[in-house]
Amino acid sequence: MLCWFCGEYSEGEWNHQGEDSLQKYRLDSISRREALHCLLDAVTFHPRREIIPVSDARGRVTAEPVVAQSSMPPHPAAAMDGIALRSQVTQGASPTHPLRLQEGRDFSYINTGDPLPEHADSVVMIEKVKLLDRGEVELVEPAHPWKHVRQPGEDVAPGEVVLSSGHQIRPVDQGALLAAGVKQLSVLRPPRVAILPTGSEMVPPGLPLELGQLREFNSTVLAGFLEECGAEPDRWGVVPDREEALREALLSAADRYDILVVNAGSSAGSKDFTPQVLGQVGKVLLHGVTTRPGRPVVLAKIGETPAIGLPGYPVSAYLAFDWFVRPLIRHWYRLGAETSPSLRARLVREVQGGTGAEDFIRMRVAHVEGQYTAFPLAKGSGVTMSVVRADAWLRLPVETKRLKAGEPVELEWVRTPTEIEQTLVLTGCDDPLLDRVGALIRRMFPGWSLFREYTGSEEGLDLLQRGGCHAVALPGDLRQELLPGMIRLRVAEREMGWITSAMVPTPIRGVEDLIRSGLRLINQPPGSPIRERLTQLLDERAEGRRPSGWERAEGSHWKAAASLAGGTAEVTVGPRSVAQAFELQWKPAWREPLDLVLSQSVAESAGGKVLTRILSSPELREMAAQLGGYDDSQAGELITSSLRMNPRESRWER
Amino acid sequence: MLCWFCGEYSEGEWNHQGEDSLQKYRLDSISRREALHCLLDAVTFHPRREIIPVSDARGRVTAEPVVAQSSMPPHPAAAMDGIALRSQVTQGASPTHPLRLQEGRDFSYINTGDPLPEHADSVVMIEKVKLLDRGEVELVEPAHPWKHVRQPGEDVAPGEVVLSSGHQIRPVDQGALLAAGVKQLSVLRPPRVAILPTGSEMVPPGLPLELGQLREFNSTVLAGFLEECGAEPDRWGVVPDREEALREALLSAADRYDILVVNAGSSAGSKDFTPQVLGQVGKVLLHGVTTRPGRPVVLAKIGETPAIGLPGYPVSAYLAFDWFVRPLIRHWYRLGAETSPSLRARLVREVQGGTGAEDFIRMRVAHVEGQYTAFPLAKGSGVTMSVVRADAWLRLPVETKRLKAGEPVELEWVRTPTEIEQTLVLTGCDDPLLDRVGALIRRMFPGWSLFREYTGSEEGLDLLQRGGCHAVALPGDLRQELLPGMIRLRVAEREMGWITSAMVPTPIRGVEDLIRSGLRLINQPPGSPIRERLTQLLDERAEGRRPSGWERAEGSHWKAAASLAGGTAEVTVGPRSVAQAFELQWKPAWREPLDLVLSQSVAESAGGKVLTRILSSPELREMAAQLGGYDDSQAGELITSSLRMNPRESRWER
C-alpha cells in the first residue's frame, strides 16, 4: 500500500499495521515515522459535509470535485481594443488594394472584454486601422476568423472540474469558482478536538498561583495550533490527578469529539497514568517514540476516536503535536503531508545529540556577510522562551551523535529567511542598555531586530570570527588586540558594583566583605570578564578563597537580580541600572567602558548602519539617563581602531 | 535612509522620494521596486492600539514590547525525580564514607517540576540514591548546591521582554506570555480597507448575467487576500463607469477607511479614468510599472489615505496586490518584507519574455526521478484558471528576454514542494476518461493528484524525454518506436467520431461532408494525431482542401464541445463520451487505442504505482462504462514493450 502522507509505497501492508505486531514494540522503541504510519493506519475518519456559499469558502476543504456551471468568458469577447467585423468581408485587402469599411454597416468599435456583436467573428487592433472621415476606416490586410477574440469557455467551460476534491480553498480559487458560475459547494466539516489538560497542580490562566502550583498554558497553545490547521478546538477544564477523573473525562469526550488531545501525564513518573487509563478505556497503539524532546507520547483509540497523550513539557508537547496531531487533522481532510521549508546554514558551534534517539535542536541563525550560520540555543524542554526565540530547528538523526563546527546543515526555519536577514545577533556580555538598543532598533527600523546571546568574551570573539554573530558586547578592559578588519564602538561607560538583596543588613563593598559575610553569590559564567576580575580580586585579597555560590552562574544581570529579589541568593556583581530597576542595594566597585566589537564589513552593511545609527542616537542617550549609571559622552564613537568614519562615503577609512 | 521593507540602505533619501522628482517619471517607466519605495515613503500610518486578552491574541501584532509580570518557574523546582535536601549536610559523603539520611528530617521525595521544600537547595537523582529500610537512604557522594534545581525565573524573570513591539503573535508566544504572568497586551488595530469594484458591465456574484455583462469576482479574491494579511476588508458595491460616481465613492471612502483599493479602470483605455479621478480628488504618485502582467497599476493618495488602483484582469490584479497592497498592510503593522519561498528547477521548454519590462510567468513544475523540472503555462492575464493551476512563478528580469530549455531557474512556489512531489504531470492528448483517472487518484490516494497539459504527441514525448512530465497520453496509432526504457500502458480503446451541434440538420460523416457543408470546424492544435489524421483524409479525399475554421484549435475536447453548444462553431472531431455529455450529434469515424507512455523507472516509483493501480481498478472501468464509447478489456495492460510486471517484486521485467 501507499502511505498517502509521506508518499512511501510498499506492496504489502505496513509491517506495524497488524494489531498483533503492535504488541511486540517495547516502550520507546518506535521511530517517529513508523509511529505516524501506525496511527494513520489505525484511524478512519468519516467527516460530514456541508454546503456553503463560495464567499465563505476560504480555507475550507472541498468534499468532492467542483464543476463549472457556466462559461468564462460567457460570450465571444474582444481581446484587444479595436474594431469588430466579419472576417469574410476583409478577404483580399492589401496595401495595394486597401479596403474601405463603414461603421455600423461593416464594423463597430469595441473595447477589450466587450462582447463581440452578433455577426462579427474577428477583431482588428486599433493600431492596424486607418481612420478616415465620415465613419469610414481603411484596412490593408485581411482579418482572420477569431483573431483577437476570446472564445466562450476559453478560461473555463461548463462541466469542467474547477477544483478537485480534497483541495484547500485559496482566494484565487474563490475567484475561479465565481467566474465559473459556482454559487455554493460541498466542503468537509472541521474536526472537533477536545483538549484535556491534566494535573492537580495546574492553574488555568487568570487564576492566582499558590506555592507549588503551575500555570496551565499548553492548552491555549494547542488550541491555537488546532485553529491554524483548520480544526475546532475545545479546551476543557483541568482534569485532576485521579484515575477515575481522567477515565470519566476521556469516556465522555470520546463520544462527543472527533479527536482527543490529553496533556500531560504521558511520561513514566508516579503521577503519569494517562497511558494506563487510555489502555483501560480504549486501546493504546504505542507509548514512546525514539525522538527527543517529545519522546513520551501516547497514541491510542477510544472506540473509533483517536486520543493523543502529549508530554507535559511545553517544547515536547509542541513537537509531538506537530508529529502526530497535525497529520491527523490533514488525514481528516485527506490532505497530503505539509512542506517544512528549509534553509542551508553552516554550523559555528559543535552540536551534541544524545544516544538512541533522534534529536530536535533549537537553533539561532545569523546572516552575516551573505552567509547563513547557526548555533544551538540552550537545551531543556521546559524552556518556553527558547521556542519563542528560536530561528530554526535542526534534526539530528539517531545515528548522528555529533556535528562539528564548520559543517553545513539543513535547518527547518521557524522565523523566515527575510526575518533572519534583518536580525542582528549580538553575543558577549549583558547590560540593560543593550536591551534598549534592541527596543530602539524595532521602533526606528521596523522589520529589523536584535537578538542577544550571552557568552564569555573569548567565545563571543570566536563566534564573531566564524561569522556566527554580527557583534560582540565587551567590557572595555579587554586585554587582547583586535584582529585585523575588526573595529570597536563605544556604547557607554558603565558603573559596576556589588548588588545585595534588601534582606542583607550590611551592604557588600568588596571581596573581603563577600567572603566574611558567607552570603550566597550569583556569579557570571566561565569566560566572563566579571568572573575573571572577581577571581583576580579573590586571589589578591582573600587568599584565593571562593564565596558560597561561586559555581552558580547566570549570564543575564536581570535574571541574577530577579533571583536576589526572589531570595535564593543574596549577592551578585552588576551594573547600577539593574540594581536600581529591582530596588536592590548597590555599592560601587569599578567603572568600565562597554563596547561593541564588529568587523568593518558588517559595520558598512545595512545592519551595521542600523546599529551605528542607534548607538549615536539621542533616543539611546535619553534611555541611558533614565536607567542611570552610564556615561554616554563617547556613545557611538570608534575607539581602538585607527579607522574613522567618512560621512560622505559612509565607509570606515584609515 | 534605510528601506525598512527590503533592507536596502542609502545615506541620502530615496531619489524618488521628493515630490518634485515624481513628476519626472513618465507613465510605465518605474520599476516595481522603486514604485514600492515611492509608495511606502509617501504613506505614514498612525494605527490605533487596543488592549486584548492573551487568549485572543493569535495573529495580532504587538504595539509595544511585552514585559514578563512573574517568574517562570515561579519557585525553585526539581528538574529531576529524586530527593530534595540541603546540600551542606551531604559534605564528605563518599563510597568509603556513605551518608545515611532520614526522610522528613534530612530529605523528602520530589517529582520533576515540584517546588523545592523551604530549606532544601539541591536535588539528588533517584538513580543515585540507595534506598534502605525505615525511611532511610544512603548517598555515596556529596550533593552540589542548586544541582538539578530550576531557579525561579530561569525561563523568564519579571521585567524581561517576552515579545518585542511589531511582533506577530503565534501560539507559542501566547504560551510564553501566559507563563510570564501576562494577562493582556496592547496590539495594533487592523487597517480597514475599502475595495471599490468599478465597471458598469460588472455584476456581483449571485445576480444573473445578461449578454455583455461580466461576473465581478476580483473583489472577493482581494477581500480574501486582505484577510490573509490581517486587514479588515469591506467590499463596496460596483461603482458604475461615470467619473462623478467614482469621485464621490473615493472621497466618501477616503474619510472612513485606512486604505482604498480600486479595481479596475487603471489602464489607458477610453473607460479607464481611475488615474484621472484619483488625480482630481488626491495626488497620483505614479501610474504604471515596468512589470507584466500588472503593469497599469496606479498608486495615489487622497489626503493621507493611500489609494491603489489595480488592473482589471484577474492575474494582473492579483500580482499588483502582492507588490503594493500586501507591503502596505505590513507597513501599517511595521512588519518587514515577507519571504517568498523558492525552489530550484530545470527548464524543459524555452521561456520568452517581452521587451522593456520584467515578466512574471506561471509555471508547471514536475518532480520526476528526484529532479524538479518546469515549463510555462498558457499566457494571458485574463485566465483565472491558470492561476488556480499554477505550481510556481518565474520572474524574468527586464534584461532577460529568453531562457533556453535546460537552464536552471529559481521559482517562487505557489503549491508546496510536497504537493508538487505528489502530483503526476500528464501531457499528450485529451480524453474525458483521463479526467476520471485524475479524480480517482484524488479519491483513492489522498494527497496525490494528476495535472494535465494538452500537447501534440511529439511535444509530449519530447517533454517526457526531458523529465518534464511523468507520462504522455497517446492515441494508439502512433508510428514511432518507443525510446529505450519507455513502456506503454493501455487506458482503453475509444470510439472517435464527428461531433456536430444540435443546430446542424444533417450530421457529418466524413471529410467530404465537412467540406461540402461549409460548417465551421474546431480543430486540434498542430502536432495532434487527430489533426494529422484529418490532414491525411483531406489530402486523400478532398483534394487537400481545408474546411472553414481549420486554424481554430482547441486541445480540450470538452472546451471544443462547449463551443459547439455555445454556437461559435458547428463541428469537431472527438470521443463519443464528450458528445454524449453535451447531448451533441455524433457519427463514428474510427476506433483507436488510448495509451500512456512512461519510463520504466517512473512506473516503478510511488507515483507510477498510483497510476497503474488506478488504470487497472474496477472503479475506472465503471466510470468508462458510464461515459460510454470505451472498450476497457485491456485497461492497465502493458502493450508494446517486452517488459512484464512481476507482481511479487513490483518491478517491470524482461
PDB file of C-alpha atoms in Angstrom, chain A residues 2 4-7 9 11 55 58 72 74-76 79 81 111-115 146 150-167 170-176 178-179 183 205-206 209 211-215 217 220-221 224-225 227-228 235 269-271 313 318 334-339 382-385 387-389 413-414 416-419 422 442-443 445-448 520 552 558-559 562-563 568 582 606 609-610 613 647 650, chain B residues 2 4-7 9 11 55 58 72 74-76 79 81 111-115 146 150-167 170-176 178-179 183 205-206 209 211-215 217 220-221 224-225 227-228 235 269-271 313 318 334-339 382-385 387-389 413-414 416-418 422 442-443 445-448 520 552 558-559 562-563 568 582 606 609-610 613 647 650:
ATOM      1  CA  LEU A   2       0.981   3.614  -0.365  1.00  0.00           C
ATOM      2  CA  TRP A   4      -0.740   8.890   1.446  1.00  0.00           C
ATOM      3  CA  PHE A   5       1.068  11.042   3.937  1.00  0.00           C
ATOM      4  CA  CYS A   6       4.738  10.625   3.159  1.00  0.00           C
ATOM      5  CA  GLY A   7       4.412   9.104  -0.296  1.00  0.00           C
ATOM      6  CA  TYR A   9       4.977   2.829  -1.125  1.00  0.00           C
ATOM      7  CA  GLU A  11       3.451  -3.702  -1.981  1.00  0.00           C
ATOM      8  CA  SER A  55     -17.752  33.698  -0.471  1.00  0.00           C
ATOM      9  CA  ARG A  58     -11.653  30.436   2.119  1.00  0.00           C
ATOM     10  CA  MET A  72     -15.867  32.170 -18.711  1.00  0.00           C
ATOM     11  CA  PRO A  74     -19.640  33.960 -21.115  1.00  0.00           C
ATOM     12  CA  HIS A  75     -19.609  35.163 -24.749  1.00  0.00           C
ATOM     13  CA  PRO A  76     -17.062  35.723 -27.531  1.00  0.00           C
ATOM     14  CA  ALA A  79      -9.107  40.527 -26.515  1.00  0.00           C
ATOM     15  CA  ASP A  81      -9.217  47.469 -28.280  1.00  0.00           C
ATOM     16  CA  ASN A 111     -13.073  47.709 -26.133  1.00  0.00           C
ATOM     17  CA  THR A 112     -11.127  44.843 -24.591  1.00  0.00           C
ATOM     18  CA  GLY A 113     -13.524  42.478 -22.820  1.00  0.00           C
ATOM     19  CA  ASP A 114     -16.649  43.731 -24.622  1.00  0.00           C
ATOM     20  CA  PRO A 115     -18.856  41.048 -26.178  1.00  0.00           C
ATOM     21  CA  TRP A 146     -11.478  34.558 -34.347  1.00  0.00           C
ATOM     22  CA  ARG A 150     -11.592  35.216 -26.561  1.00  0.00           C
ATOM     23  CA  GLN A 151     -13.906  32.250 -27.106  1.00  0.00           C
ATOM     24  CA  PRO A 152     -16.682  31.488 -24.607  1.00  0.00           C
ATOM     25  CA  GLY A 153     -15.339  28.968 -22.137  1.00  0.00           C
ATOM     26  CA  GLU A 154     -11.728  29.722 -23.093  1.00  0.00           C
ATOM     27  CA  ASP A 155     -10.957  30.144 -19.419  1.00  0.00           C
ATOM     28  CA  VAL A 156     -13.429  27.608 -18.091  1.00  0.00           C
ATOM     29  CA  ALA A 157     -16.312  25.723 -19.770  1.00  0.00           C
ATOM     30  CA  PRO A 158     -19.400  24.169 -18.116  1.00  0.00           C
ATOM     31  CA  GLY A 159     -18.735  20.672 -16.792  1.00  0.00           C
ATOM     32  CA  GLU A 160     -15.005  21.261 -16.390  1.00  0.00           C
ATOM     33  CA  VAL A 161     -13.545  20.447 -12.992  1.00  0.00           C
ATOM     34  CA  VAL A 162     -12.533  23.755 -11.395  1.00  0.00           C
ATOM     35  CA  LEU A 163     -11.320  22.262  -8.107  1.00  0.00           C
ATOM     36  CA  SER A 164     -10.683  18.632  -7.319  1.00  0.00           C
ATOM     37  CA  SER A 165     -11.823  17.009  -4.082  1.00  0.00           C
ATOM     38  CA  GLY A 166      -9.562  17.432  -1.053  1.00  0.00           C
ATOM     39  CA  HIS A 167      -8.489  20.904  -2.146  1.00  0.00           C
ATOM     40  CA  ARG A 170      -7.484  29.904  -1.533  1.00  0.00           C
ATOM     41  CA  PRO A 171      -8.804  33.342  -2.554  1.00  0.00           C
ATOM     42  CA  VAL A 172      -7.783  32.692  -6.194  1.00  0.00           C
ATOM     43  CA  ASP A 173      -9.872  29.512  -6.131  1.00  0.00           C
ATOM     44  CA  GLN A 174     -12.885  31.512  -4.949  1.00  0.00           C
ATOM     45  CA  GLY A 175     -12.319  33.785  -7.958  1.00  0.00           C
ATOM     46  CA  ALA A 176     -12.267  30.855 -10.375  1.00  0.00           C
ATOM     47  CA  LEU A 178     -17.337  32.593  -9.153  1.00  0.00           C
ATOM     48  CA  ALA A 179     -16.048  33.028 -12.710  1.00  0.00           C
ATOM     49  CA  LYS A 183     -22.519  29.743  -6.130  1.00  0.00           C
ATOM     50  CA  PRO A 205      -4.787  31.457  33.074  1.00  0.00           C
ATOM     51  CA  GLY A 206      -6.381  34.230  35.091  1.00  0.00           C
ATOM     52  CA  LEU A 209      -0.932  30.891  41.650  1.00  0.00           C
ATOM     53  CA  LEU A 211       3.123  27.906  46.094  1.00  0.00           C
ATOM     54  CA  GLY A 212       3.622  24.635  44.262  1.00  0.00           C
ATOM     55  CA  GLN A 213       1.043  25.428  41.591  1.00  0.00           C
ATOM     56  CA  LEU A 214       1.914  25.926  37.930  1.00  0.00           C
ATOM     57  CA  ARG A 215       0.297  27.937  35.190  1.00  0.00           C
ATOM     58  CA  PHE A 217      -0.865  27.373  29.291  1.00  0.00           C
ATOM     59  CA  THR A 220      -4.015  27.674  24.870  1.00  0.00           C
ATOM     60  CA  VAL A 221      -1.024  26.965  22.613  1.00  0.00           C
ATOM     61  CA  GLY A 224      -4.015  27.948  18.562  1.00  0.00           C
ATOM     62  CA  PHE A 225      -2.192  25.191  16.651  1.00  0.00           C
ATOM     63  CA  GLU A 227      -7.165  26.538  14.705  1.00  0.00           C
ATOM     64  CA  GLU A 228      -4.175  27.077  12.417  1.00  0.00           C
ATOM     65  CA  ARG A 235     -10.364  23.495  25.845  1.00  0.00           C
ATOM     66  CA  GLY A 269       6.557   9.010  36.536  1.00  0.00           C
ATOM     67  CA  SER A 270       4.396   8.180  39.563  1.00  0.00           C
ATOM     68  CA  LYS A 271       1.538  10.507  38.547  1.00  0.00           C
ATOM     69  CA  TYR A 313       6.933  19.929  28.941  1.00  0.00           C
ATOM     70  CA  TYR A 318       4.601  21.314  20.728  1.00  0.00           C
ATOM     71  CA  ARG A 334      -7.488  13.813   3.170  1.00  0.00           C
ATOM     72  CA  LEU A 335      -4.712  16.336   2.532  1.00  0.00           C
ATOM     73  CA  GLY A 336      -1.113  15.227   1.988  1.00  0.00           C
ATOM     74  CA  ALA A 337       1.908  15.998   4.140  1.00  0.00           C
ATOM     75  CA  GLU A 338       2.980  19.599   4.707  1.00  0.00           C
ATOM     76  CA  THR A 339       6.244  21.066   3.466  1.00  0.00           C
ATOM     77  CA  GLY A 382      10.728  23.254  29.718  1.00  0.00           C
ATOM     78  CA  VAL A 383      12.170  26.433  28.332  1.00  0.00           C
ATOM     79  CA  THR A 384       9.200  28.096  26.620  1.00  0.00           C
ATOM     80  CA  MET A 385      11.149  31.240  25.826  1.00  0.00           C
ATOM     81  CA  VAL A 387      10.902  28.255  21.399  1.00  0.00           C
ATOM     82  CA  VAL A 388       9.776  31.850  21.124  1.00  0.00           C
ATOM     83  CA  ARG A 389      13.348  32.910  20.349  1.00  0.00           C
ATOM     84  CA  TRP A 413      13.064  27.527   9.598  1.00  0.00           C
ATOM     85  CA  VAL A 414      10.657  28.976  12.141  1.00  0.00           C
ATOM     86  CA  THR A 416      11.535  33.323   7.794  1.00  0.00           C
ATOM     87  CA  PRO A 417      14.838  33.898   5.961  1.00  0.00           C
ATOM     88  CA  THR A 418      13.811  37.548   5.488  1.00  0.00           C
ATOM     89  CA  GLU A 419      13.280  37.978   9.231  1.00  0.00           C
ATOM     90  CA  GLN A 422      17.015  41.603   9.186  1.00  0.00           C
ATOM     91  CA  ARG A 442      12.452  47.688  16.462  1.00  0.00           C
ATOM     92  CA  ARG A 443      10.992  51.148  16.899  1.00  0.00           C
ATOM     93  CA  PHE A 445      13.759  50.422  11.829  1.00  0.00           C
ATOM     94  CA  PRO A 446      10.604  48.287  11.527  1.00  0.00           C
ATOM     95  CA  GLY A 447      11.367  44.791  10.310  1.00  0.00           C
ATOM     96  CA  TRP A 448      14.802  44.839  11.969  1.00  0.00           C
ATOM     97  CA  ARG A 520      25.396  33.290  48.554  1.00  0.00           C
ATOM     98  CA  ARG A 552      26.063  29.246  40.346  1.00  0.00           C
ATOM     99  CA  TRP A 558      18.490  40.881  35.036  1.00  0.00           C
ATOM    100  CA  LYS A 559      17.877  37.219  35.934  1.00  0.00           C
ATOM    101  CA  ALA A 562      15.442  38.588  39.934  1.00  0.00           C
ATOM    102  CA  SER A 563      16.946  35.669  41.894  1.00  0.00           C
ATOM    103  CA  THR A 568      17.554  32.162  46.506  1.00  0.00           C
ATOM    104  CA  PHE A 582      14.880  45.961  41.170  1.00  0.00           C
ATOM    105  CA  ALA A 606      22.727  47.772   6.147  1.00  0.00           C
ATOM    106  CA  LYS A 609      24.417  51.038   9.820  1.00  0.00           C
ATOM    107  CA  VAL A 610      21.229  50.350  11.733  1.00  0.00           C
ATOM    108  CA  ARG A 613      22.691  54.881  13.873  1.00  0.00           C
ATOM    109  CA  PRO A 647      30.391  60.560   6.498  1.00  0.00           C
ATOM    110  CA  SER A 650      29.577  56.067   4.641  1.00  0.00           C
TER     111      SER A 650
ATOM    112  CA  LEU B   2      17.212  52.558   5.219  1.00  0.00           C
ATOM    113  CA  TRP B   4      12.686  49.009   6.282  1.00  0.00           C
ATOM    114  CA  PHE B   5      10.980  46.811   3.749  1.00  0.00           C
ATOM    115  CA  CYS B   6      13.755  45.469   1.574  1.00  0.00           C
ATOM    116  CA  GLY B   7      16.703  46.255   3.809  1.00  0.00           C
ATOM    117  CA  TYR B   9      20.308  51.373   2.706  1.00  0.00           C
ATOM    118  CA  GLU B  11      22.927  57.558   3.069  1.00  0.00           C
ATOM    119  CA  SER B  55      -6.044  34.113  24.662  1.00  0.00           C
ATOM    120  CA  ARG B  58      -3.122  34.850  17.914  1.00  0.00           C
ATOM    121  CA  MET B  72       8.677  31.082  35.257  1.00  0.00           C
ATOM    122  CA  PRO B  74       7.560  30.650  39.941  1.00  0.00           C
ATOM    123  CA  HIS B  75       9.669  28.891  42.594  1.00  0.00           C
ATOM    124  CA  PRO B  76      12.834  26.750  42.779  1.00  0.00           C
ATOM    125  CA  ALA B  79      14.476  19.285  37.389  1.00  0.00           C
ATOM    126  CA  ASP B  81      12.719  12.889  40.049  1.00  0.00           C
ATOM    127  CA  ASN B 111       8.923  14.724  41.414  1.00  0.00           C
ATOM    128  CA  THR B 112      10.132  16.716  38.419  1.00  0.00           C
ATOM    129  CA  GLY B 113       8.533  20.164  38.441  1.00  0.00           C
ATOM    130  CA  ASP B 114       7.560  20.074  42.130  1.00  0.00           C
ATOM    131  CA  PRO B 115       8.607  23.096  44.219  1.00  0.00           C
ATOM    132  CA  TRP B 146      21.326  24.079  43.157  1.00  0.00           C
ATOM    133  CA  ARG B 150      15.402  25.038  38.107  1.00  0.00           C
ATOM    134  CA  GLN B 151      15.762  28.532  39.529  1.00  0.00           C
ATOM    135  CA  PRO B 152      12.760  30.876  39.707  1.00  0.00           C
ATOM    136  CA  GLY B 153      12.809  32.984  36.541  1.00  0.00           C
ATOM    137  CA  GLU B 154      15.171  30.575  34.772  1.00  0.00           C
ATOM    138  CA  ASP B 155      12.790  30.596  31.828  1.00  0.00           C
ATOM    139  CA  VAL B 156      11.583  34.163  32.208  1.00  0.00           C
ATOM    140  CA  ALA B 157      12.005  36.723  35.008  1.00  0.00           C
ATOM    141  CA  PRO B 158       9.778  39.737  35.801  1.00  0.00           C
ATOM    142  CA  GLY B 159      10.688  42.785  33.741  1.00  0.00           C
ATOM    143  CA  GLU B 160      12.207  40.727  30.911  1.00  0.00           C
ATOM    144  CA  VAL B 161      10.923  41.492  27.429  1.00  0.00           C
ATOM    145  CA  VAL B 162       8.901  38.446  26.296  1.00  0.00           C
ATOM    146  CA  LEU B 163       7.877  39.884  22.920  1.00  0.00           C
ATOM    147  CA  SER B 164       9.229  42.965  21.216  1.00  0.00           C
ATOM    148  CA  SER B 165       6.982  45.518  19.531  1.00  0.00           C
ATOM    149  CA  GLY B 166       5.894  44.781  15.962  1.00  0.00           C
ATOM    150  CA  HIS B 167       5.759  41.032  16.625  1.00  0.00           C
ATOM    151  CA  ARG B 170       1.983  32.805  17.293  1.00  0.00           C
ATOM    152  CA  PRO B 171       0.506  30.149  19.597  1.00  0.00           C
ATOM    153  CA  VAL B 172       3.941  29.556  21.190  1.00  0.00           C
ATOM    154  CA  ASP B 173       4.121  33.276  22.009  1.00  0.00           C
ATOM    155  CA  GLN B 174       0.763  33.048  23.768  1.00  0.00           C
ATOM    156  CA  GLY B 175       2.234  30.213  25.832  1.00  0.00           C
ATOM    157  CA  ALA B 176       5.267  32.282  26.825  1.00  0.00           C
ATOM    158  CA  LEU B 178       0.838  33.193  29.981  1.00  0.00           C
ATOM    159  CA  ALA B 179       3.917  31.542  31.523  1.00  0.00           C
ATOM    160  CA  LYS B 183      -2.936  38.542  31.094  1.00  0.00           C
ATOM    161  CA  PRO B 205     -21.903  37.189  -7.560  1.00  0.00           C
ATOM    162  CA  GLY B 206     -25.433  35.836  -7.225  1.00  0.00           C
ATOM    163  CA  LEU B 209     -25.666  37.743 -16.175  1.00  0.00           C
ATOM    164  CA  LEU B 211     -25.312  39.493 -22.647  1.00  0.00           C
ATOM    165  CA  GLY B 212     -22.310  41.786 -22.390  1.00  0.00           C
ATOM    166  CA  GLN B 213     -22.165  41.647 -18.637  1.00  0.00           C
ATOM    167  CA  LEU B 214     -19.295  40.119 -16.686  1.00  0.00           C
ATOM    168  CA  ARG B 215     -19.111  38.498 -13.295  1.00  0.00           C
ATOM    169  CA  PHE B 217     -15.272  38.295  -8.631  1.00  0.00           C
ATOM    170  CA  THR B 220     -13.973  38.516  -3.359  1.00  0.00           C
ATOM    171  CA  VAL B 221     -10.420  37.397  -4.126  1.00  0.00           C
ATOM    172  CA  GLY B 224      -9.596  37.026   0.913  1.00  0.00           C
ATOM    173  CA  PHE B 225      -6.038  38.285   0.360  1.00  0.00           C
ATOM    174  CA  GLU B 227      -7.971  38.865   5.479  1.00  0.00           C
ATOM    175  CA  GLU B 228      -4.927  36.650   4.977  1.00  0.00           C
ATOM    176  CA  ARG B 235     -16.362  45.143  -0.334  1.00  0.00           C
ATOM    177  CA  GLY B 269      -8.412  52.717 -22.436  1.00  0.00           C
ATOM    178  CA  SER B 270     -11.418  55.003 -23.052  1.00  0.00           C
ATOM    179  CA  LYS B 271     -13.259  53.962 -19.890  1.00  0.00           C
ATOM    180  CA  TYR B 313      -7.501  41.417 -15.443  1.00  0.00           C
ATOM    181  CA  TYR B 318      -3.535  39.578  -8.002  1.00  0.00           C
ATOM    182  CA  ARG B 334       5.598  47.896  10.908  1.00  0.00           C
ATOM    183  CA  LEU B 335       6.487  44.346   9.857  1.00  0.00           C
ATOM    184  CA  GLY B 336       9.329  43.662   7.425  1.00  0.00           C
ATOM    185  CA  ALA B 337       9.131  42.113   3.989  1.00  0.00           C
ATOM    186  CA  GLU B 338       7.745  38.608   3.564  1.00  0.00           C
ATOM    187  CA  THR B 339       9.814  35.672   2.357  1.00  0.00           C
ATOM    188  CA  GLY B 382      -7.398  37.015 -18.004  1.00  0.00           C
ATOM    189  CA  VAL B 383      -7.001  33.328 -17.469  1.00  0.00           C
ATOM    190  CA  THR B 384      -8.135  32.805 -13.881  1.00  0.00           C
ATOM    191  CA  MET B 385      -7.855  29.034 -14.101  1.00  0.00           C
ATOM    192  CA  VAL B 387      -3.533  30.887 -11.571  1.00  0.00           C
ATOM    193  CA  VAL B 388      -5.510  28.157  -9.854  1.00  0.00           C
ATOM    194  CA  ARG B 389      -3.457  25.546 -11.665  1.00  0.00           C
ATOM    195  CA  TRP B 413       6.411  28.290  -5.331  1.00  0.00           C
ATOM    196  CA  VAL B 414       2.634  28.554  -5.048  1.00  0.00           C
ATOM    197  CA  THR B 416       4.335  23.483  -1.869  1.00  0.00           C
ATOM    198  CA  PRO B 417       7.217  21.191  -2.889  1.00  0.00           C
ATOM    199  CA  THR B 418       5.419  18.317  -1.112  1.00  0.00           C
ATOM    200  CA  GLN B 422       2.778  14.116  -5.082  1.00  0.00           C
ATOM    201  CA  ARG B 442      -7.565  12.177  -5.519  1.00  0.00           C
ATOM    202  CA  ARG B 443     -10.181   9.854  -4.079  1.00  0.00           C
ATOM    203  CA  PHE B 445      -4.722   8.291  -2.804  1.00  0.00           C
ATOM    204  CA  PRO B 446      -5.304  11.447  -0.742  1.00  0.00           C
ATOM    205  CA  GLY B 447      -2.510  13.963  -1.164  1.00  0.00           C
ATOM    206  CA  TRP B 448      -1.826  12.773  -4.732  1.00  0.00           C
ATOM    207  CA  ARG B 520     -17.103  25.826 -39.083  1.00  0.00           C
ATOM    208  CA  ARG B 552      -9.109  27.434 -34.814  1.00  0.00           C
ATOM    209  CA  TRP B 558     -14.535  19.331 -23.619  1.00  0.00           C
ATOM    210  CA  LYS B 559     -13.920  23.005 -24.493  1.00  0.00           C
ATOM    211  CA  ALA B 562     -18.705  23.661 -25.153  1.00  0.00           C
ATOM    212  CA  SER B 563     -18.016  25.995 -28.106  1.00  0.00           C
ATOM    213  CA  THR B 568     -19.456  29.755 -32.302  1.00  0.00           C
ATOM    214  CA  PHE B 582     -23.090  17.666 -24.152  1.00  0.00           C
ATOM    215  CA  ALA B 606       5.417   5.617  -5.907  1.00  0.00           C
ATOM    216  CA  LYS B 609       2.307   2.760  -8.943  1.00  0.00           C
ATOM    217  CA  VAL B 610      -0.504   5.117  -8.091  1.00  0.00           C
ATOM    218  CA  ARG B 613      -3.184   0.944  -9.678  1.00  0.00           C
ATOM    219  CA  PRO B 647       3.728  -8.721  -9.028  1.00  0.00           C
ATOM    220  CA  SER B 650       6.565  -4.868  -8.063  1.00  0.00           C
TER     221      SER B 650
END
